[in-house]
PDB file of C-alpha atoms in Angstrom:
ATOM      1  CA  MET A 747     -11.868  14.502   2.947  1.00  0.00           C
ATOM      2  CA  ALA A 748      -8.737  15.982   1.402  1.00  0.00           C
ATOM      3  CA  PRO A 749      -6.043  13.603   0.083  1.00  0.00           C
ATOM      4  CA  ARG A 750      -3.608  14.733   2.800  1.00  0.00           C
ATOM      5  CA  ASP A 751      -6.126  13.566   5.442  1.00  0.00           C
ATOM      6  CA  HIS A 752      -5.656   9.950   4.331  1.00  0.00           C
ATOM      7  CA  ARG A 753      -2.796   7.612   5.231  1.00  0.00           C
ATOM      8  CA  ILE A 754      -1.329   4.906   3.007  1.00  0.00           C
ATOM      9  CA  THR A 755       0.282   1.810   4.505  1.00  0.00           C
ATOM     10  CA  LEU A 756       2.357  -0.581   2.416  1.00  0.00           C
ATOM     11  CA  LEU A 757       2.634  -4.084   3.852  1.00  0.00           C
ATOM     12  CA  GLY A 758       5.560  -6.026   2.452  1.00  0.00           C
ATOM     13  CA  LYS A 759       8.672  -7.989   3.264  1.00  0.00           C
ATOM     14  CA  PRO A 760      12.381  -7.682   2.486  1.00  0.00           C
ATOM     15  CA  GLY A 761      13.468  -8.945  -0.935  1.00  0.00           C
ATOM     16  CA  CYS A 762      10.011  -8.641  -2.497  1.00  0.00           C
ATOM     17  CA  HIS A 763      10.284  -7.203  -6.024  1.00  0.00           C
ATOM     18  CA  LEU A 764       6.534  -6.545  -6.204  1.00  0.00           C
ATOM     19  CA  CYS A 765       6.905  -4.555  -2.972  1.00  0.00           C
ATOM     20  CA  ASP A 766       9.592  -2.456  -4.670  1.00  0.00           C
ATOM     21  CA  ASP A 767       7.204  -1.769  -7.558  1.00  0.00           C
ATOM     22  CA  ALA A 768       4.367  -0.881  -5.164  1.00  0.00           C
ATOM     23  CA  ARG A 769       6.656   1.419  -3.180  1.00  0.00           C
ATOM     24  CA  ALA A 770       7.561   3.358  -6.342  1.00  0.00           C
ATOM     25  CA  VAL A 771       3.880   3.876  -7.204  1.00  0.00           C
ATOM     26  CA  ILE A 772       3.006   4.916  -3.653  1.00  0.00           C
ATOM     27  CA  GLU A 773       5.950   7.331  -3.467  1.00  0.00           C
ATOM     28  CA  ARG A 774       4.825   9.025  -6.692  1.00  0.00           C
ATOM     29  CA  VAL A 775       1.154   9.330  -5.794  1.00  0.00           C
ATOM     30  CA  ALA A 776       1.791  10.301  -2.164  1.00  0.00           C
ATOM     31  CA  ALA A 777       4.249  13.022  -3.192  1.00  0.00           C
ATOM     32  CA  GLU A 778       1.870  14.369  -5.827  1.00  0.00           C
ATOM     33  CA  LEU A 779      -1.125  14.503  -3.464  1.00  0.00           C
ATOM     34  CA  GLY A 780       0.661  15.252  -0.184  1.00  0.00           C
ATOM     35  CA  VAL A 781      -0.503  12.005   1.418  1.00  0.00           C
ATOM     36  CA  PRO A 782       1.540  10.569   4.306  1.00  0.00           C
ATOM     37  CA  TRP A 783       2.520   6.946   4.012  1.00  0.00           C
ATOM     38  CA  GLU A 784       4.357   4.276   5.939  1.00  0.00           C
ATOM     39  CA  GLU A 785       5.722   0.836   5.262  1.00  0.00           C
ATOM     40  CA  ARG A 786       5.289  -2.190   7.530  1.00  0.00           C
ATOM     41  CA  ASP A 787       7.377  -5.359   7.309  1.00  0.00           C
ATOM     42  CA  ILE A 788       4.976  -8.261   7.779  1.00  0.00           C
ATOM     43  CA  THR A 789       7.799 -10.525   8.947  1.00  0.00           C
ATOM     44  CA  ALA A 790       7.877  -8.468  12.165  1.00  0.00           C
ATOM     45  CA  SER A 791       4.298  -9.394  13.061  1.00  0.00           C
ATOM     46  CA  PRO A 792       2.858 -12.917  13.301  1.00  0.00           C
ATOM     47  CA  GLU A 793      -0.628 -11.435  12.852  1.00  0.00           C
ATOM     48  CA  ASP A 794       0.357  -9.603   9.633  1.00  0.00           C
ATOM     49  CA  GLN A 795       2.090 -12.740   8.339  1.00  0.00           C
ATOM     50  CA  ALA A 796      -0.977 -14.886   8.972  1.00  0.00           C
ATOM     51  CA  GLU A 797      -3.339 -12.417   7.317  1.00  0.00           C
ATOM     52  CA  TYR A 798      -1.294 -11.060   4.393  1.00  0.00           C
ATOM     53  CA  TRP A 799       1.503 -13.537   3.530  1.00  0.00           C
ATOM     54  CA  GLU A 800      -0.158 -14.779   0.320  1.00  0.00           C
ATOM     55  CA  MET A 801      -1.087 -11.279  -0.873  1.00  0.00           C
ATOM     56  CA  ILE A 802       1.951  -9.016  -0.444  1.00  0.00           C
ATOM     57  CA  PRO A 803       2.417  -6.312  -1.256  1.00  0.00           C
ATOM     58  CA  VAL A 804      -0.800  -5.060   0.286  1.00  0.00           C
ATOM     59  CA  VAL A 805      -1.840  -1.407   0.264  1.00  0.00           C
ATOM     60  CA  LEU A 806      -4.090  -0.068   2.988  1.00  0.00           C
ATOM     61  CA  ILE A 807      -5.779   3.319   2.882  1.00  0.00           C
ATOM     62  CA  ASP A 808      -6.735   4.490   6.356  1.00  0.00           C
ATOM     63  CA  GLY A 809      -6.279   0.929   7.605  1.00  0.00           C
ATOM     64  CA  VAL A 810      -8.620  -0.611   5.010  1.00  0.00           C
ATOM     65  CA  GLN A 811      -7.268  -2.953   2.339  1.00  0.00           C
ATOM     66  CA  HIS A 812      -7.207  -1.203  -1.025  1.00  0.00           C
ATOM     67  CA  ASP A 813      -5.014  -3.352  -3.298  1.00  0.00           C
ATOM     68  CA  TYR A 814      -2.642  -6.301  -3.307  1.00  0.00           C
ATOM     69  CA  TRP A 815       0.014  -7.857  -5.556  1.00  0.00           C
ATOM     70  CA  ARG A 816       0.071  -5.071  -8.160  1.00  0.00           C
ATOM     71  CA  VAL A 817      -0.768  -1.483  -7.274  1.00  0.00           C
ATOM     72  CA  ASN A 818      -2.627   0.434  -9.956  1.00  0.00           C
ATOM     73  CA  GLU A 819      -1.464   4.044  -9.877  1.00  0.00           C
ATOM     74  CA  ASN A 820      -4.683   5.517 -11.279  1.00  0.00           C
ATOM     75  CA  ARG A 821      -6.880   3.490  -8.945  1.00  0.00           C
ATOM     76  CA  LEU A 822      -4.807   4.573  -5.931  1.00  0.00           C
ATOM     77  CA  ARG A 823      -4.947   8.237  -6.953  1.00  0.00           C
ATOM     78  CA  GLU A 824      -8.712   8.006  -7.485  1.00  0.00           C
ATOM     79  CA  ALA A 825      -9.289   6.397  -4.072  1.00  0.00           C
ATOM     80  CA  LEU A 826      -7.384   9.227  -2.399  1.00  0.00           C
ATOM     81  CA  THR A 827      -9.166  12.055  -4.217  1.00  0.00           C
ATOM     82  CA  ARG A 828     -12.817  11.099  -4.046  1.00  0.00           C
TER      83      ARG A 828
END
C-alpha cells in the first residue's frame, strides 16, 4: 500500500496545546508523503468524548489508533511507508 492510500485522522479539541503539536507533525509528514488527513473535534461527538477524552490528541491511521498524547514523527512516517 502506498503512503497516499492511507488516511490520517487527528482527534482533538479546541485549546489543546498537545493537539497543536500533533497537528504540526501530521502536516509535515502528510505533506512529505502525500497522505490525506483530517481533524475531528471530539467535543462534537459524545462517542468520541467517551472513548478518547483522556488520551487526546489521538492519531488514527485508516481508522485504527496509532498514537496518543505525543505524536512521534518517525514512528508516524514509518507506519505510513511500510
